[in-house]
XYZ file of C-alpha atoms in Angstrom:
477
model
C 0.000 0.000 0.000
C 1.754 3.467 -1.241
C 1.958 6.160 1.342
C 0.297 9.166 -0.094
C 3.051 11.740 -1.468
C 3.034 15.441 -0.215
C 1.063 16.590 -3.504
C -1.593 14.393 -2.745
C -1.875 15.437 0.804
C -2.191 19.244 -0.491
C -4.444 18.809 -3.082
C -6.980 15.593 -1.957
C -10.289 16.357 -0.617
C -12.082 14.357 1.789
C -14.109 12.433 -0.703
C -11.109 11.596 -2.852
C -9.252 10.143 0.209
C -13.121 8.332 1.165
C -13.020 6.973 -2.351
C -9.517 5.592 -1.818
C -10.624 3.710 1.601
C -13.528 2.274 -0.235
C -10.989 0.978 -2.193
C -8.732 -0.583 0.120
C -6.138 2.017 -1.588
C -5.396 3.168 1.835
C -6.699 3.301 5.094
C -7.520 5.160 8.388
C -4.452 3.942 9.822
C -2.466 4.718 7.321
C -3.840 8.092 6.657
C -3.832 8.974 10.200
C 0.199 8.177 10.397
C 0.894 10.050 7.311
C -1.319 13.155 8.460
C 0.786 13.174 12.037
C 4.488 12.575 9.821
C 2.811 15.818 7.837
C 2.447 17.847 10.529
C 5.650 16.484 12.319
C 8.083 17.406 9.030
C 5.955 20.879 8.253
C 4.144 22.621 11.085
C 7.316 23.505 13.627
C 9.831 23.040 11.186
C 8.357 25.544 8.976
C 7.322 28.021 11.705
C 3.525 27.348 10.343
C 2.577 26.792 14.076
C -1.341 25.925 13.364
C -1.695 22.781 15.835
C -1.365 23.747 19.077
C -0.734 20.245 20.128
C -1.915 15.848 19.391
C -5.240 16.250 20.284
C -4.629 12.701 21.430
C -1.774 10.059 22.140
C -0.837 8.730 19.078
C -1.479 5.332 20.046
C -5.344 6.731 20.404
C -5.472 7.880 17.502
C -4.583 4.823 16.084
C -6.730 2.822 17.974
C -9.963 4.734 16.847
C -8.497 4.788 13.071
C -8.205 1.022 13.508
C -11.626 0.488 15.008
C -13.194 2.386 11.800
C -11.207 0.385 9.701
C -12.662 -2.302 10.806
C -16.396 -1.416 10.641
C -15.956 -0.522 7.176
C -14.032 -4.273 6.507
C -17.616 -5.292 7.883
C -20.038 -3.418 5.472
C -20.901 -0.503 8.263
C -20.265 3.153 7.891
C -21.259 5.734 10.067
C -21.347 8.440 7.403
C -19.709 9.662 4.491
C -16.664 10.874 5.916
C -16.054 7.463 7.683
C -12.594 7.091 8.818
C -11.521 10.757 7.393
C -9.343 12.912 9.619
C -10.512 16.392 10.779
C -8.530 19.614 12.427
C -10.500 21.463 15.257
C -10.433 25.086 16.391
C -8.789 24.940 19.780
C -12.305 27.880 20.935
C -14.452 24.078 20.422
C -14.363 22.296 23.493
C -14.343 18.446 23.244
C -12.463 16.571 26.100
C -8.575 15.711 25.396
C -9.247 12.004 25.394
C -12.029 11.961 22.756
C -14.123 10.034 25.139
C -16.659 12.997 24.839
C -18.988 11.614 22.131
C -19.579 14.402 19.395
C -21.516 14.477 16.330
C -18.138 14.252 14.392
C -17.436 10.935 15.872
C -20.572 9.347 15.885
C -20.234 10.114 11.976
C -16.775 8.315 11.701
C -14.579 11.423 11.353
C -11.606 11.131 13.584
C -10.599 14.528 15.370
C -6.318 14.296 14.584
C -5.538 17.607 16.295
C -6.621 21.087 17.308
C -5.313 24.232 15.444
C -4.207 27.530 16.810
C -6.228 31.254 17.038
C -6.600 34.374 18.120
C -6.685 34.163 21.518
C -10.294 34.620 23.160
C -11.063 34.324 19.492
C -9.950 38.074 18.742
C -11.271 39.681 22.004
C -8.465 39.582 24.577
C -6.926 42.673 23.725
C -6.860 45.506 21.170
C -4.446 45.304 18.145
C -4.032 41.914 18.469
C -2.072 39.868 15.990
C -3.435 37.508 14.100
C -3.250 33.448 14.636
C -1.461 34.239 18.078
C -1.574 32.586 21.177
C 0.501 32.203 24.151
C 0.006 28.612 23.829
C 0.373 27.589 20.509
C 2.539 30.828 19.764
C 2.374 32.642 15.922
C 0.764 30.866 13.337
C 2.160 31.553 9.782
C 0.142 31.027 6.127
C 1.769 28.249 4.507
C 1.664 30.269 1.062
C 4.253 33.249 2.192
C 7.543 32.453 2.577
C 9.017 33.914 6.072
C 5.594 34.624 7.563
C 4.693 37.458 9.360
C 7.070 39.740 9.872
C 6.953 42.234 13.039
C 5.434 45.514 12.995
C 3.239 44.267 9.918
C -0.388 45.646 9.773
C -3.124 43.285 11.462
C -4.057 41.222 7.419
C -1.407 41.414 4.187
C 1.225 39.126 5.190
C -0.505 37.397 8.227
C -3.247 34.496 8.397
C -6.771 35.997 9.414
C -7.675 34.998 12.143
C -9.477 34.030 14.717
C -9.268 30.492 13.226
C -5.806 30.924 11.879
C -4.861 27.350 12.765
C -7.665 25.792 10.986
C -7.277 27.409 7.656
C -3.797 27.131 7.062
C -3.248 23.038 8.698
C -6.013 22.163 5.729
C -4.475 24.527 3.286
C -0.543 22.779 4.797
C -2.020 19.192 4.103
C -2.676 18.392 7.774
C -6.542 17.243 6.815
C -8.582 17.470 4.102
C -11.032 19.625 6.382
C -11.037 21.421 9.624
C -14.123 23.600 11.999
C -13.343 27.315 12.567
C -15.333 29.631 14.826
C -16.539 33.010 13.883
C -18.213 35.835 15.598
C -18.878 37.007 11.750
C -21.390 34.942 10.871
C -21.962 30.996 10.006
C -24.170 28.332 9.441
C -24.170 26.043 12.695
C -25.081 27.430 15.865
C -23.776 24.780 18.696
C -22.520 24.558 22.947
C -19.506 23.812 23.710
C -17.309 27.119 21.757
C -15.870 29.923 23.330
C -18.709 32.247 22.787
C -18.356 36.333 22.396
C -22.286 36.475 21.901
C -24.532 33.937 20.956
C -26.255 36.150 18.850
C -23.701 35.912 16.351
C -21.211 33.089 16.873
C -21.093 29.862 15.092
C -18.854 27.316 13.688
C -18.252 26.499 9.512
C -16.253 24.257 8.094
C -12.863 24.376 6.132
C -11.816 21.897 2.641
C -10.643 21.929 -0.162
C -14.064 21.526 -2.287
C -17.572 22.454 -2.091
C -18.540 18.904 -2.116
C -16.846 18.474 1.432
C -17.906 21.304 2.769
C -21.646 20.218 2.144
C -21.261 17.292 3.461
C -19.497 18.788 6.685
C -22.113 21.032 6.896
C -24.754 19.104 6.739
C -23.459 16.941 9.643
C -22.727 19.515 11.839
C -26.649 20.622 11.664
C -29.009 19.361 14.151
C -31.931 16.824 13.005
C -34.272 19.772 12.929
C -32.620 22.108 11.007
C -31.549 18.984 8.365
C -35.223 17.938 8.417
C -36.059 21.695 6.374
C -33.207 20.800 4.100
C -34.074 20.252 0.355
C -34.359 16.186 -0.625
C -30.865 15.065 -1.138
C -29.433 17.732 1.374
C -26.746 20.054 0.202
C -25.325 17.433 -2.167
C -28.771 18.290 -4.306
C -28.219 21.864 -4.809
C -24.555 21.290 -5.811
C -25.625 22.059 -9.575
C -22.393 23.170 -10.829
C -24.454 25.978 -13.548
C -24.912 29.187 -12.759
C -28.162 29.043 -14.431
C -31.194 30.659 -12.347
C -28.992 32.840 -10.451
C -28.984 36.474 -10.317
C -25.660 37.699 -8.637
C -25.223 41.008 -7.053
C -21.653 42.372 -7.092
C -20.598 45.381 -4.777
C -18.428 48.321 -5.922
C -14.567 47.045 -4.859
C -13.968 50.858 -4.572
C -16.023 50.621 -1.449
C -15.927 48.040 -0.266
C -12.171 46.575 0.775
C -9.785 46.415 3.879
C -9.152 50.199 5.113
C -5.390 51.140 5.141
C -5.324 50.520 8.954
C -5.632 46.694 8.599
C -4.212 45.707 5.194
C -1.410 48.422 3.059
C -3.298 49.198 -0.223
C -0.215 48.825 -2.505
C -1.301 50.295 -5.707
C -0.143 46.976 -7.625
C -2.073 44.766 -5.256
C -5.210 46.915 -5.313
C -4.920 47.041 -9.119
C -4.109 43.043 -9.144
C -7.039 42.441 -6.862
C -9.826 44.513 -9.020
C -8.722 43.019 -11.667
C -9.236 39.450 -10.861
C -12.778 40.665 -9.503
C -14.052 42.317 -12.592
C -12.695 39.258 -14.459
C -14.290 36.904 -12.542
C -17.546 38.728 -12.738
C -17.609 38.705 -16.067
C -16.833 35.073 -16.251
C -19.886 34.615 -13.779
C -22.022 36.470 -16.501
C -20.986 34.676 -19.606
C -21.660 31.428 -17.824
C -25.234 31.627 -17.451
C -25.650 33.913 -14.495
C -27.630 37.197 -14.633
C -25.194 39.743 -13.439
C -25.822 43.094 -11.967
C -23.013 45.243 -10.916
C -22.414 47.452 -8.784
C -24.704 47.132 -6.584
C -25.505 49.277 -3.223
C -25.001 48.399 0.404
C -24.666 50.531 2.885
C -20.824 50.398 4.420
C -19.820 49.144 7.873
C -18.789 52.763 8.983
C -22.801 52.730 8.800
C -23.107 50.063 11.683
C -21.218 52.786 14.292
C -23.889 54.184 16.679
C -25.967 57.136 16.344
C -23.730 58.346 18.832
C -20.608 57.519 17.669
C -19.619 55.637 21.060
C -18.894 52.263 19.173
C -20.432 50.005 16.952
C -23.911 48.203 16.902
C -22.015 45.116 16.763
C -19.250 45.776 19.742
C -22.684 46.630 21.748
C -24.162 43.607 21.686
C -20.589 41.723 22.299
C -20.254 43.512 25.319
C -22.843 43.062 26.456
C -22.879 39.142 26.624
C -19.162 38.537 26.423
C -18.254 38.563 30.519
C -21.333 36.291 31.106
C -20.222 33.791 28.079
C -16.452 34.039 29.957
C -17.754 32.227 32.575
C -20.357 29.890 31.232
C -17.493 28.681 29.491
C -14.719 28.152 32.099
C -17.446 26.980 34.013
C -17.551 23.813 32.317
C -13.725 23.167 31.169
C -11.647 20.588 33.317
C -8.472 21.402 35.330
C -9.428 24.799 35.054
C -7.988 27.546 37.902
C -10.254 30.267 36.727
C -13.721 30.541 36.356
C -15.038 34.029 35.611
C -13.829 36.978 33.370
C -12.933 38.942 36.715
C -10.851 35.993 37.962
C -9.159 35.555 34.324
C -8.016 39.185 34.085
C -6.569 38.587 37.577
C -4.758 35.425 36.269
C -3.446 37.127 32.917
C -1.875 40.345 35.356
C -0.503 37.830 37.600
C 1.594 36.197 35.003
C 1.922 39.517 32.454
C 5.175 37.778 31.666
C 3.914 35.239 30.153
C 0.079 35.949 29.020
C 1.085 39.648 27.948
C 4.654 38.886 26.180
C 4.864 41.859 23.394
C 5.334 45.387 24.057
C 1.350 45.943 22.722
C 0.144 43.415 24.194
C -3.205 43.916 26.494
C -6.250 42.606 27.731
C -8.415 45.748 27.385
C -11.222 43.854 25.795
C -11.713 41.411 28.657
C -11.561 44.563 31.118
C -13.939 46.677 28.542
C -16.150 43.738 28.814
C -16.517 43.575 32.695
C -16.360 46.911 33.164
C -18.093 48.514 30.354
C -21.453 46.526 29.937
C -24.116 47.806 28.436
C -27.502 48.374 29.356
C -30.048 45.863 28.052
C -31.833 49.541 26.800
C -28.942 50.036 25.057
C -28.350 46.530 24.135
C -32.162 46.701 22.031
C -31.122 50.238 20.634
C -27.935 48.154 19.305
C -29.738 45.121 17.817
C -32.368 47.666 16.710
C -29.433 49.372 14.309
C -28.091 46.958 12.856
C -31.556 45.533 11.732
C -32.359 48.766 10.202
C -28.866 49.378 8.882
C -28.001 46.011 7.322
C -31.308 44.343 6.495
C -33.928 46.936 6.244
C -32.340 49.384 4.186
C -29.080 46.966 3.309
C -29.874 43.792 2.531
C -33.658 43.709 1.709
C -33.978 46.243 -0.837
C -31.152 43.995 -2.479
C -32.348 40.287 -2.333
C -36.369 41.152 -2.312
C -36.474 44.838 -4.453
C -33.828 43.463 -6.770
C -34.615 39.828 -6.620
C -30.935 38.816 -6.459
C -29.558 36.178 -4.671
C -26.421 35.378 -3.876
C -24.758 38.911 -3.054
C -20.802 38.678 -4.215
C -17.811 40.633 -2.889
C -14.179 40.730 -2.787
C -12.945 38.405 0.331
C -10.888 41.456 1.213
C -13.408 43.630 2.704
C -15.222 43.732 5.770
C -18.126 42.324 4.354
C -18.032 39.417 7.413
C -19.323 42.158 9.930
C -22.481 42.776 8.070
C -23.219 38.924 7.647
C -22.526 38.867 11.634
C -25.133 41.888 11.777
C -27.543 40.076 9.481
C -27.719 36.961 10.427
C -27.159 36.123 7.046
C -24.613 32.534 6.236
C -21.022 33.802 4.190
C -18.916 31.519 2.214
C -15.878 32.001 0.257
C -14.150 30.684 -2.805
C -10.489 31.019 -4.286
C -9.403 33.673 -6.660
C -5.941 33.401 -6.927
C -2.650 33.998 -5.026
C -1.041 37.506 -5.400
C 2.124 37.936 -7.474
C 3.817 40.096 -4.953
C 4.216 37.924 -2.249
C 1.615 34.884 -2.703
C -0.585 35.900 0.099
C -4.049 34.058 -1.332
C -7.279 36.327 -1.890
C -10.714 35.226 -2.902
C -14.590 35.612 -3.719
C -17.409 36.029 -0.587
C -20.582 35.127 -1.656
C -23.703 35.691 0.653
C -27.509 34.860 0.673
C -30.356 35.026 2.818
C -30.759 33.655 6.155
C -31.251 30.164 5.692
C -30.466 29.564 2.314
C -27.720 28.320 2.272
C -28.176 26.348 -0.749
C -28.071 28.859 -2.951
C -24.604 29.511 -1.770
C -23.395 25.821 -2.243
C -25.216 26.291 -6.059
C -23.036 28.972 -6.545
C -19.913 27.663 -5.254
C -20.361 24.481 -7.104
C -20.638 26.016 -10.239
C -18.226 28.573 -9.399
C -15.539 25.496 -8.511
C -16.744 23.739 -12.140
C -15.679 27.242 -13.920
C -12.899 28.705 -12.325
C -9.327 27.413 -12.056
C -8.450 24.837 -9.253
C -7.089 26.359 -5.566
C -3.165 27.220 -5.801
C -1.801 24.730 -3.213
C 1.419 26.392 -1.394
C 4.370 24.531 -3.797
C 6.947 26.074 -0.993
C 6.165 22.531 1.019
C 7.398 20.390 -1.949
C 10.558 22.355 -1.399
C 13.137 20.773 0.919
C 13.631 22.568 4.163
């Protein structure tokens, strides 16, 4: 049985690598041992730092890749990912000896590792750096050589964050898919995640093709929410035409990352508008009616009447230090148990939790100390609804009758799906010339429709050139 090369690892999905076990090509065992030697030969060695640590002993691992091996030699598979490896956010708490039964497992997925983030998910501290933690330390895209380099502006050469880890172990060949977190919106609301409000927090999946992320999706939905899903789930509405849909393209001149977060080099900016019109009009001549540009209101438009903060830091605050402790209320071994007590902790051992010279925990304080009234709390939900959906969204998707709304990836069009409620997905564009840092296509639809978004991304993924896969790990170290 040949071990799968480093190619393969980078550029097989999930149901490739199921195909292959159905097979007898490979098998769990042997996919699981050539994951871990991937991660061993890449992830430290390379400075890409996105698994924080074995989720489980080795010897565990193999053990539950073994068992699944041997349900499938006997005809019974839990799902359609049976026996497939998966990455998990380190925000998603599932006990370290996977004796916790989760959906995943009860499907046949075996959880290999979990992957690095923002710590707090993004709301410890202001400025923070990207796919940072004192634990796992700096995570590092796999696609730009030398990483991050210091004094860098929060996106360009870094890994987005919060679930840094995630993103870049799939896109590193660690596993063919991986969960992520996000306070800007997804599809699965679930317990058990570091929460910042549960208004807007959810987990979404990570692969390498649209296929695999239905499926993941679909699993991670509960049986009433998969009961409402068209016959054939997700899989039905991967149509790969763009026939039937009406896309709505905003204006790249508004909307894209301010100077603040990402340097607007002139050749970038030009590189990056020039893919988007392109692939816009590649959307159109393939059976999509097109309309572009189209208006939305910006996010400077989601700021309080006031001008205190925004609609969306409002609500946060006003749930966050409760979430703190309903969630170190229920981890194990844990020394801390409310916000109050963790800022305590992090001063204590500044040395340690605070290591850079910016370094701070001033949303954790903000967030005890700062929380907003439930009047103004209502006034805050209030906004956005009028801002995003009632004079945003809605005059879009109902006036206009398009659906899904498309935007450059690099934008902060993630904050107005977290204010609408509305489900976000992206696809690849391309990798820029400069310095190979990838960029891509958002795509958004109504709440709950998220099959319109796998339509699109299906046919999108039939049209458009494969993902780049980062060569630089078929290079020697």
């Amino acid at each position: 049985m040949a071990a799968l090369i480093v190619e393969q690892l980078l550029i097989l999905d999930a149901t490739e690598l199921a195909a292959m076990l159905a097979k007898r090509t490979i098998t769990s065992v042997s996919l699981v041992e050539r994951l871990l030697e991937q991660i061993s030969l890449h992830d430290k060695p390379r400075n890409l730092r996105a698994v924080l640590s074995k989720f489980a002993p080795r010897d565990t691992l193999i053990k539950a890749a073994s068992q699944l091996d041997d349900e499938r030699a006997q005809g019974r598979l839990r799902g359609p990912l049976h026996g497939i490896p998966i990455l998990i956010k380190d925000a998603i708490n599932t006990h370290p000896s996977l004796g916790m039964p989760t959906t995943l497992i009860k499907k046949g997925l075996i959880i290999l590792a979990k992957t690095n983030l923002n710590e707090f998910c993004n709301w410890k501290g202001f400025n923070s750096v990207n796919g940072f933690s004192v634990v796992g330390g700096q995570t590092n895209s796999a696609y730009i050589n030398g990483g991050l380099k210091d004094g860098e502006a929060v996106m360009g050469r870094s890994p987005p964050g919060s679930s840094t880890g995630s993103a870049v172990g799939v896109s590193a060949g660690y596993s063919p898919i991986a969960l992520g977190t996000e306070t800007d919106e997804s599809s699965v609301k679930v317990d058990g995640v570091w929460t910042l409000s549960h208004r807007f927090d959810a987990i979404g999946g990570m692969a390498k093709s649209v296929t695999d992320l239905a499926i993941i999706t679909e699993l991670l939905h509960t049986d009433q929410v998969r009961s409402k899903l068209p016959t054939g789930g997700y899989l039905s509405s991967l149509s790969k035409s763009f026939e039937g849909l009406k896309v709505g393209f905003l204006d790249p001149a508004i909307w894209h990352l301010p100077e603040s977060l990402c340097p607007q080099i002139p050749s970038v900016v030009q590189e990056l508008n020039e893919a988007y019109e392109q692939a816009i009009e590649k959307v159109e001549a393939s059976g999509a009616r097109v309309e572009y540009p189209v208006p939305l209101p910006s996010c400077d438009k989601l700021t309080m009447p006031d001008g205190d903060m925004t609609a969306m830091e409002v609500v946060i605050l006003r749930e966050y230090s409760r979430n703190i402790g309903q969630c170190l209320g229920i981890l194990q071994d844990c020394n801390v148990r409310t916000a109050a007590e963790l800022i305590a902790w992090n001063e204590e051992h500044a040395e340690i939790e605070m290591p850079f010279d910016n370094a701070n925990q001033q949303r954790l304080i903000q967030a005890c100390k700062e929380r907003p009234t439930a009047e103004r709390y209502e006034e805050a939900r209030r906004h956005m609804k009028k801002v995003v959906i009632e004079d945003g969204f809605e005059p879009l998707l109902s006036g206009k009758g398009l659906d899904p709304i498309a935007v450059p990836q690099d934008s902060n069009i993630a904050s107005m799906a977290t204010a609408s409620g509305y489900p976000i997905a992206t696809m690849p564009l391309g990798v820029l010339k400069d310095y190979g840092r990838p960029f891509g296509l958002a795509i958004m639809a109504r709440a709950g429709r998220e099959d319109i978004l796998f339509t699109f991304m299906s046919a999108f993924e039939a049209t458009f050139p494969k993902r780049v896969i980062p060569t630089s790990l078929l290079q020697p170290i």
